[in-house]
XYZ file of C-alpha atoms in Angstrom:
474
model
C 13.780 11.804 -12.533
C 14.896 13.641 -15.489
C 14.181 10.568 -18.129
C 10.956 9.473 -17.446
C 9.702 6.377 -18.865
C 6.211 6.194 -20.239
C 4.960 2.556 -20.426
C 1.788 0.304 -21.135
C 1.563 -2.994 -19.864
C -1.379 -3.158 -21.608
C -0.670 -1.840 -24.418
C -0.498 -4.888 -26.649
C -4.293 -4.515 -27.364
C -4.783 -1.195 -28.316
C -4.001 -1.538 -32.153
C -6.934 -3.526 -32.954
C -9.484 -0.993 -32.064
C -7.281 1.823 -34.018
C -6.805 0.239 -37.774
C -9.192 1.959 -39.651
C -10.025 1.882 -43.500
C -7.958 4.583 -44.690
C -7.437 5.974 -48.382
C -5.149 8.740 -47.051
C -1.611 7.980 -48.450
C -0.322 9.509 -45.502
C -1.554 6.670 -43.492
C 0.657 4.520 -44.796
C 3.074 6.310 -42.338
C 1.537 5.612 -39.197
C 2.173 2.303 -37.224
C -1.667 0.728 -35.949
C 0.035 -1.595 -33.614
C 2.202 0.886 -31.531
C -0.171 3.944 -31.356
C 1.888 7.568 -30.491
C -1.001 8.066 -27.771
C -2.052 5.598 -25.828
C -5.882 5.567 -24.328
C -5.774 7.149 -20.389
C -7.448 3.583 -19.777
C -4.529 1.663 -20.814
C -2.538 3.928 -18.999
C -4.691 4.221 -15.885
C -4.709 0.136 -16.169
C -0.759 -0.023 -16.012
C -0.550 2.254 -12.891
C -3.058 0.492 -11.071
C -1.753 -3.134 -11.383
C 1.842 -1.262 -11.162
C 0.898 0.235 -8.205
C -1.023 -2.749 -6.413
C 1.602 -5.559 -7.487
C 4.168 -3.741 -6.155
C 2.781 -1.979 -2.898
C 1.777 -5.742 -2.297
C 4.571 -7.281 -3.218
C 6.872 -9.465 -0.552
C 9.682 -10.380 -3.314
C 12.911 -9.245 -1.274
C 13.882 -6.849 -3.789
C 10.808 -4.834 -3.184
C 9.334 -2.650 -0.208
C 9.350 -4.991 2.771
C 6.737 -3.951 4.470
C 6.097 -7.344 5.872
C 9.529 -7.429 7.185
C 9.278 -4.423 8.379
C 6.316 -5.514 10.833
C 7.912 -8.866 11.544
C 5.168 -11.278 10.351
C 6.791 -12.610 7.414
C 10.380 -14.755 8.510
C 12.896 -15.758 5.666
C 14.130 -18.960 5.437
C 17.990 -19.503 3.887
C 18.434 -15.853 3.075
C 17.627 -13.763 6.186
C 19.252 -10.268 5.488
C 16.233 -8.749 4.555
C 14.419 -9.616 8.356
C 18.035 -8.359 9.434
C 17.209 -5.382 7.660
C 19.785 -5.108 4.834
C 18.185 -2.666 2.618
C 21.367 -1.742 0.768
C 21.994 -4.977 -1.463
C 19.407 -5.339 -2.994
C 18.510 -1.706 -3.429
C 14.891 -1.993 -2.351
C 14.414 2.171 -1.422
C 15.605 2.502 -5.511
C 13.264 -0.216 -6.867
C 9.942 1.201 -4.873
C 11.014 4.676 -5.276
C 11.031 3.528 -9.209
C 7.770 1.669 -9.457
C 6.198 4.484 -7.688
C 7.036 7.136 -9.574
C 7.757 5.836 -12.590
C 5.440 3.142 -13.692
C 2.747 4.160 -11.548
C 2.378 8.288 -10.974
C 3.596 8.971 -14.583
C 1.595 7.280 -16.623
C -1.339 8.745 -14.989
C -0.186 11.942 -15.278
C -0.074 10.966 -18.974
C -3.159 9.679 -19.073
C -4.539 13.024 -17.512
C -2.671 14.640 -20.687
C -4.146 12.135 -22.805
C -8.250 12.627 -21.160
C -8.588 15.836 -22.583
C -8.073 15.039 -26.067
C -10.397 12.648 -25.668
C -14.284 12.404 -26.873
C -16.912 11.678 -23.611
C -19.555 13.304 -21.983
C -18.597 16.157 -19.460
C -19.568 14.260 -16.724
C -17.768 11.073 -18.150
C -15.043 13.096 -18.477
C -15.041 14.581 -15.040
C -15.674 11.287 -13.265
C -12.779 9.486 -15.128
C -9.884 13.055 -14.039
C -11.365 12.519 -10.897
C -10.484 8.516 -10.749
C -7.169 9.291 -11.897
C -6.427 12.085 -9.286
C -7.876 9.669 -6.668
C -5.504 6.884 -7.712
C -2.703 9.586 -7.970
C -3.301 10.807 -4.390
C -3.230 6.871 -2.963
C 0.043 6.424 -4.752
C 1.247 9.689 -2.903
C -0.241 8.646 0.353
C 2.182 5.409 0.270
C 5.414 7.921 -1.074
C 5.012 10.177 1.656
C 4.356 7.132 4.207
C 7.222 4.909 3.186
C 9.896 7.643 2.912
C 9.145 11.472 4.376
C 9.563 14.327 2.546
C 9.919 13.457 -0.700
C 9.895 15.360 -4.502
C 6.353 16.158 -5.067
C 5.426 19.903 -6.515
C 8.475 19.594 -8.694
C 8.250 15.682 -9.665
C 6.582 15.968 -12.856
C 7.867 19.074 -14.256
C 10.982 17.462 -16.255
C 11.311 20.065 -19.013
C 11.814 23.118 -16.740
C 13.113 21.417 -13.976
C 14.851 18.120 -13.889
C 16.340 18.392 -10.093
C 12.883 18.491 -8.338
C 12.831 19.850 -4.326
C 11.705 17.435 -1.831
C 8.883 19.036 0.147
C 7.720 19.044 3.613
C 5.746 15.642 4.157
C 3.234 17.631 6.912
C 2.617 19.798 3.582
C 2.228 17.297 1.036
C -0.379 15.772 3.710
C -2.184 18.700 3.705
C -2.022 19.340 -0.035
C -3.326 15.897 -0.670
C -6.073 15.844 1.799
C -7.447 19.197 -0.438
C -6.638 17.287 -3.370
C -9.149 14.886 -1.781
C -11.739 17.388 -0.959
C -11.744 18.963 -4.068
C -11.752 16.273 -6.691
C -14.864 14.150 -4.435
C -16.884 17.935 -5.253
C -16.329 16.629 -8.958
C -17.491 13.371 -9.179
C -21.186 12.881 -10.633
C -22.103 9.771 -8.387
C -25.134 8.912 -10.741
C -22.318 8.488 -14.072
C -19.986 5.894 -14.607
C -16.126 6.355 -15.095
C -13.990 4.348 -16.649
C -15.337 0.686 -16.479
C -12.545 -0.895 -17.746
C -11.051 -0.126 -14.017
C -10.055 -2.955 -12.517
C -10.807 -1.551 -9.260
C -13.989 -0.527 -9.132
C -15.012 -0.790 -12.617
C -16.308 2.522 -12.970
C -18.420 2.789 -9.713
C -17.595 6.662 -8.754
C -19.486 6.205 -5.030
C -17.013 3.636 -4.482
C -14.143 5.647 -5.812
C -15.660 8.366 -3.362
C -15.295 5.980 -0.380
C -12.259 5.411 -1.130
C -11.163 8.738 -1.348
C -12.611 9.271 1.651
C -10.144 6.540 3.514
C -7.085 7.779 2.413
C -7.728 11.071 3.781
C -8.997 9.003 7.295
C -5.418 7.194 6.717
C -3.793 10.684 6.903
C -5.910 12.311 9.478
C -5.504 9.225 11.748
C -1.817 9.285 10.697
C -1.395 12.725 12.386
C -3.443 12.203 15.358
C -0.252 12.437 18.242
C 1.470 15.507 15.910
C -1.624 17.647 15.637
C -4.293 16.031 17.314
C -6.959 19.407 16.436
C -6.011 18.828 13.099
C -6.374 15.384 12.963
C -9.714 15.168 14.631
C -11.156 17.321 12.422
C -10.066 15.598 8.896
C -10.882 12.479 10.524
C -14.811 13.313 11.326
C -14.636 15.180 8.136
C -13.688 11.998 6.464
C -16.326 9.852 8.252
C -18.824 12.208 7.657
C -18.341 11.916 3.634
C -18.287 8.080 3.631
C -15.912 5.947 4.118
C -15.284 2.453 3.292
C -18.539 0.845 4.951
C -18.167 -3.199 3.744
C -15.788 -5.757 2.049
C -17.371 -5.076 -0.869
C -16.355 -1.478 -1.293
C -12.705 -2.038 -0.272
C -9.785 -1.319 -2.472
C -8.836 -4.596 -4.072
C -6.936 -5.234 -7.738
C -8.919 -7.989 -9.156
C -5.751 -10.170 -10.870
C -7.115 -12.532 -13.455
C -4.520 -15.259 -12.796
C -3.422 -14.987 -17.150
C -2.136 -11.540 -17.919
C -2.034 -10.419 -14.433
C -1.405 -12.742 -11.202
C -1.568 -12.094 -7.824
C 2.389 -11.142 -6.444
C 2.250 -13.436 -3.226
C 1.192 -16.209 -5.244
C 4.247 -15.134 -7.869
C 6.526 -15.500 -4.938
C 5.071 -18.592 -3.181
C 4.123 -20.541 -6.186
C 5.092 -19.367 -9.322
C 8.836 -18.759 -8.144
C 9.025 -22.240 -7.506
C 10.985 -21.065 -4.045
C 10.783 -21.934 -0.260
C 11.672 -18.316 0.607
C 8.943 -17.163 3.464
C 7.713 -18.730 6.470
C 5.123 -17.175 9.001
C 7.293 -15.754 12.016
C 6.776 -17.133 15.360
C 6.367 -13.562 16.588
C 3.062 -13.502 14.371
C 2.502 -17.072 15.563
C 3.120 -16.962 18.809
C 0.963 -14.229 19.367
C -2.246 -15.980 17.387
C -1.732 -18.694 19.545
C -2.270 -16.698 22.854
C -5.036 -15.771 22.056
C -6.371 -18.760 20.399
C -7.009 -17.159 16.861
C -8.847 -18.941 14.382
C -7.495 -17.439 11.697
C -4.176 -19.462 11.938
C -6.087 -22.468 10.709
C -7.056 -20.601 7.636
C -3.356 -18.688 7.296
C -1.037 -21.740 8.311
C -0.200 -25.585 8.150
C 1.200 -27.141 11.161
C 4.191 -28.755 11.605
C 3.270 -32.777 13.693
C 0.040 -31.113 14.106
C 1.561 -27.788 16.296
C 2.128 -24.367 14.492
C 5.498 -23.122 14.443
C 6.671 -20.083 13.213
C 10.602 -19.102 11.938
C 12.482 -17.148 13.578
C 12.434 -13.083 12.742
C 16.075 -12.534 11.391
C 17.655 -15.928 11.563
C 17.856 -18.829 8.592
C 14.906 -21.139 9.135
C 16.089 -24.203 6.723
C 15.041 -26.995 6.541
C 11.548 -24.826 5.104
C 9.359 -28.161 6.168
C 10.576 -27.716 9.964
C 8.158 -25.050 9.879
C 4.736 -23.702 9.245
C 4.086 -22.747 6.065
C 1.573 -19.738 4.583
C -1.167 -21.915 3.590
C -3.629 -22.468 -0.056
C -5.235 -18.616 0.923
C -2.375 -17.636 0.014
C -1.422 -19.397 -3.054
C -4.075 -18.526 -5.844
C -3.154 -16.442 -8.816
C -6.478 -14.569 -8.864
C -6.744 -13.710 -5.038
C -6.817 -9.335 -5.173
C -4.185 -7.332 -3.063
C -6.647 -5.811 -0.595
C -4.980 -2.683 -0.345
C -7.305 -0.203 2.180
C -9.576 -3.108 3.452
C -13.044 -2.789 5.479
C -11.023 -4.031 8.683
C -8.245 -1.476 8.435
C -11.062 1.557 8.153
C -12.908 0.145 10.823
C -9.767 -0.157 13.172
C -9.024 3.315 11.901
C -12.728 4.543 13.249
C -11.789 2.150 16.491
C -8.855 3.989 17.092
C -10.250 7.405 16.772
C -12.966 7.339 19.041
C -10.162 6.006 21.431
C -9.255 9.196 21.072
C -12.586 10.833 21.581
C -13.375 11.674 18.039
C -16.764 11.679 17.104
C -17.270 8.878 14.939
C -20.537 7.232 15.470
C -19.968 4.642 17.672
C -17.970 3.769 20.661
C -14.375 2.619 20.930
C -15.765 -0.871 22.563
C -18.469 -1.241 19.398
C -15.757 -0.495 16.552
C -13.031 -2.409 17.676
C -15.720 -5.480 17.787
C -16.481 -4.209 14.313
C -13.050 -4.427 13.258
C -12.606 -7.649 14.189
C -15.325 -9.421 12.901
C -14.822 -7.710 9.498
C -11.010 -9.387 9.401
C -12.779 -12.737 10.931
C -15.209 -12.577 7.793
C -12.624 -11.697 5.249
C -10.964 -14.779 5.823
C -13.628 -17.025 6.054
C -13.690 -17.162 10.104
C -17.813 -17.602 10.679
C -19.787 -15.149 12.997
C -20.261 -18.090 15.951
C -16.278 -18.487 16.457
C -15.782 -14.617 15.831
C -17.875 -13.962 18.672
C -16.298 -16.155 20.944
C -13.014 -14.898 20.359
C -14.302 -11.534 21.212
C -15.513 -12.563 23.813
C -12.212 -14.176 25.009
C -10.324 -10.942 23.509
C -12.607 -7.614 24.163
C -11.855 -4.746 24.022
C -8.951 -2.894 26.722
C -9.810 0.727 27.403
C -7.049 0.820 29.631
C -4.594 -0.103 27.303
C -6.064 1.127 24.087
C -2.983 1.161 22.064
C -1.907 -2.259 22.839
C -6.045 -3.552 22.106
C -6.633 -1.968 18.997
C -2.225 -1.973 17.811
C -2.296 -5.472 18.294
C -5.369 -6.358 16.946
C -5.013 -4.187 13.962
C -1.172 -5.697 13.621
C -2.720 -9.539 13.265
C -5.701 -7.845 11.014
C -3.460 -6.830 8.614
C -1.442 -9.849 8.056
C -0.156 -10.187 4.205
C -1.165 -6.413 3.905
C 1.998 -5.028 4.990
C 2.202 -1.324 4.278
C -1.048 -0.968 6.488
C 0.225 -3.013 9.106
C 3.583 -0.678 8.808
C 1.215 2.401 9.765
C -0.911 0.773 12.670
C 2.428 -0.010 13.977
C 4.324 3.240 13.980
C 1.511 5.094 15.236
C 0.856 2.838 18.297
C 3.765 1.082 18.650
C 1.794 -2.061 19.595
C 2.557 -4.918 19.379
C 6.379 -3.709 20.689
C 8.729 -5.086 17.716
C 11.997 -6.332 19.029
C 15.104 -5.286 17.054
C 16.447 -8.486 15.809
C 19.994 -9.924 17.465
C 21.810 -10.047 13.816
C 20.080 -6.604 12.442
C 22.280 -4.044 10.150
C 20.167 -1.362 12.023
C 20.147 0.552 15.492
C 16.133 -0.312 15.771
C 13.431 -1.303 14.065
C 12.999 0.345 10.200
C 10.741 3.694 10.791
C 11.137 4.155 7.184
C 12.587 3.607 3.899
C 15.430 5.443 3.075
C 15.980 7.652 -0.033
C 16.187 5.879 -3.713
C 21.067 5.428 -3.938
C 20.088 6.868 -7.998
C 18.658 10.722 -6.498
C 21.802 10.382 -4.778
C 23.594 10.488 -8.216
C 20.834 12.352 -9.966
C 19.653 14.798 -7.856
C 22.308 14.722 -4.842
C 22.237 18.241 -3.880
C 17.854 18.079 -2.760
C 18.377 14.429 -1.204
C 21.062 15.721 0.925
C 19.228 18.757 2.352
C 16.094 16.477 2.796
C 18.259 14.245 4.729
C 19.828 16.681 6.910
C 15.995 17.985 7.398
C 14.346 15.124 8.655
C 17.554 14.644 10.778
C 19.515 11.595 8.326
C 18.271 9.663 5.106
C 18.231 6.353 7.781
C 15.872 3.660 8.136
C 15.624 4.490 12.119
C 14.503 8.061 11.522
C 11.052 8.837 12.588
C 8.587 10.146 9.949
C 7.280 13.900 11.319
C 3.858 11.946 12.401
C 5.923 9.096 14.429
C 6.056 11.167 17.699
C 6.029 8.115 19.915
């Protein structure tokens, strides 16, 4: 990562607000329209929609995420759902986005902060947003590949062949990362408003906070279950994600920014995804309402494609209906669902949590019944018809969770490492041994930075898709 690239989407409108009335014949040197420094809010603004559009994304040349949990089928190209993750270099172009155009410009605009005229407490609340939004960024890193480069990422003019560190101790460097930047935050202050998150709301950025560390702590629960109970009730305890509205969502505005599923069902112009029959197969079972929001039918049945074969004609099959197909819908990135199946799952596992397994897994569900639109009558009769299995915990709240999480694929990916529920088949025609456990390293660190990719491979026991992340025990 030697030449790092620092970028602006929204750059564009900065020079208005900088021309000034200047008699200074030195002036006459500087450029108004392409400022040397940018604002941290233009820069925070380009690594949140970086970030969002492309953790969301389901363009094949991207993560994969919803490959990776089988929801999404292909229809004339199928080598990504037979995971074929070499052509189109996916690892390198999320490896990229992540570092690049999302982590580095706000560790510019952390740089750029301090030079900047607020308040102290302004000042304090808007570090603390960007070490928040830093952290998330990590959380997905360390989740989609392992051990990756992390104390020496950013460090290019002393060293430009960064280590990659242990992912157990970038988990527990970033859940202290969390504790200490939520002791910052003045709740009572705004941040930066211009957010287009939260729009400056620190108790929200708090909550959120306070859900990626529940993310990690849940994520460690079957490699160090003491350890993981205790950041979990730590992270309950501080407030966590509590309604829809307080949920992690970019807010696209359909003009400068658009939402990416739309971009790829609409805007493409393309026929490229279908729902999978594995997704629809299972809704049907169990007579979800949610399929008449999600999906059209096909001579008035649903029918999903088939995981890892070519689906074509595309109008043989059930297509991903008008929720998904606005410009302006947000990519719901840490939802009210997935922190209430995260609280469901943990007091599963006897963590104290403040409420029963049985009362948070009906929580769960009714939040992703609400979120799309499903009303509280027919929520409660599919409860009813679906509660709650404390024999078979991990297959109640996995596959649950799993259907939940539909178009949100990277917190799908997690529910279904950790519980392995629903069990995902390893398709007939897949380039892989099983199912993808993770993403494998970026081919360019191969190039750039061969010799610390190589001994992080051999570490976490080969640089392959099937190898387990340290928290995958199961």
């Amino acid at each position: 990562m030697k030449n790092i690239i620092k970028i602006g989407l929204v750059s564009a409108c900065v020079g208005l607000s900088l021309i000034s009335c200047q008699s200074d014949l030195t002036s006459l040197n500087d450029d108004p329209k392409h400022p040397s420094v940018l604002p941290s809010e233009n820069l925070l603004g380009t690594a949140l929609y970086q970030a969002s559009y492309y953790m969301d994304n389901p363009n094949v040349n991207f993560n994969n995420y919803r490959f990776f949990t089988q929801q999404w089928a292909e229809t004339q190209y199928p080598d990504e759902t037979q995971y074929n993750l070499i052509t189109r270099n996916q690892p390198r172009n999320h490896f990229n986005r992540m570092y690049v155009y999302s982590l580095n410009n706000l560790r510019q605009a952390k740089a750029n902060l301090k030079n900047e005229v607020e308040t102290d407490d302004i000042r304090a609340n808007k570090l603390a947003t960007l070490e928040i939004e830093e952290i998330f960024i990590w959380e997905n890193l360390v989740d989609t590949y392992g051990d990756i480069p992390y104390s020496e990422a950013f460090l290019p003019d002393e060293i430009i062949t960064p280590k990659y560190d242990d992912a157990k101790t970038i988990y527990l460097d970033l859940v202290k990362r969390i504790n200490d930047v939520i002791a910052t935050v003045k709740p009572s202050v705004k941040g930066y408003t211009g957010d287009l998150v939260y729009f400056g709301d620190m108790t929200k950025w708090v909550k959120f906070a306070n859900s990626i560390k529940l993310r990690l702590g849940m994520n460690l629960a079957d490699v160090d279950p003491a350890l993981s109970k205790t950041i979990v009730e730590s992270a309950i305890a501080g407030g966590v994600i509590s309604s829809e509205a307080e949920a992690y969502k970019f807010k696209y505005d359909g003009n400068t920014f658009s939402n990416p599923v739309f971009d790829n069902l609409v805007a493409s112009n393309r026929n490229d995804f279908i729902p999978s029959e594995i997704v629809v197969n299972t809704m049907k079972n169990l007579s979800d309402p949610r399929m008449d929001v999600w999906f059209t039918k096909v001579s008035g049945v649903y029918k999903g494609g088939v995981f890892g074969e070519l689906n074509d004609p595309y109008t043989n099959f059930s297509q991903l209906g008008d929720y998904f197909r606005s410009p302006t819908t947000a990519s719901n990135l840490l939802s009210y669902a997935e922190v209430a199946f995260l609280k469901a799952e943990a007091a599963a596992r006897n963590y104290s949590v403040g409420g029963t397994a049985e009362q948070l897994y009906a929580t769960a569900v009714t939040a992703s019944m609400t979120e799309n639109g499903v009303n509280a009558t027919t929520a409660a009769a599919y409860l009813v018809a679906n509660p709650y299995n404390a024999a078979n915990w991990k297959q109640s709240i996995g596959v649950q969770a799993w259907i939940a999480m539909f178009n949100k694929g990277f917190a799908s990916w997690n529910f279904t490492r950790r519980l392995d529920n629903p069990v995902l088949i390893n398709p007939p025609k897949s380039n892989l041994s099983s199912v993808p456990y993770r993403m494998p390293y970026s081919d360019q660190e191969y190039v750039l930075n061969g010799a610390n990719v190589n001994a992080a491979a051999s570490k976490i026991g080969g640089d392959k898709a099937t190898t387990k992340l340290f928290w995958d025990k199961f």
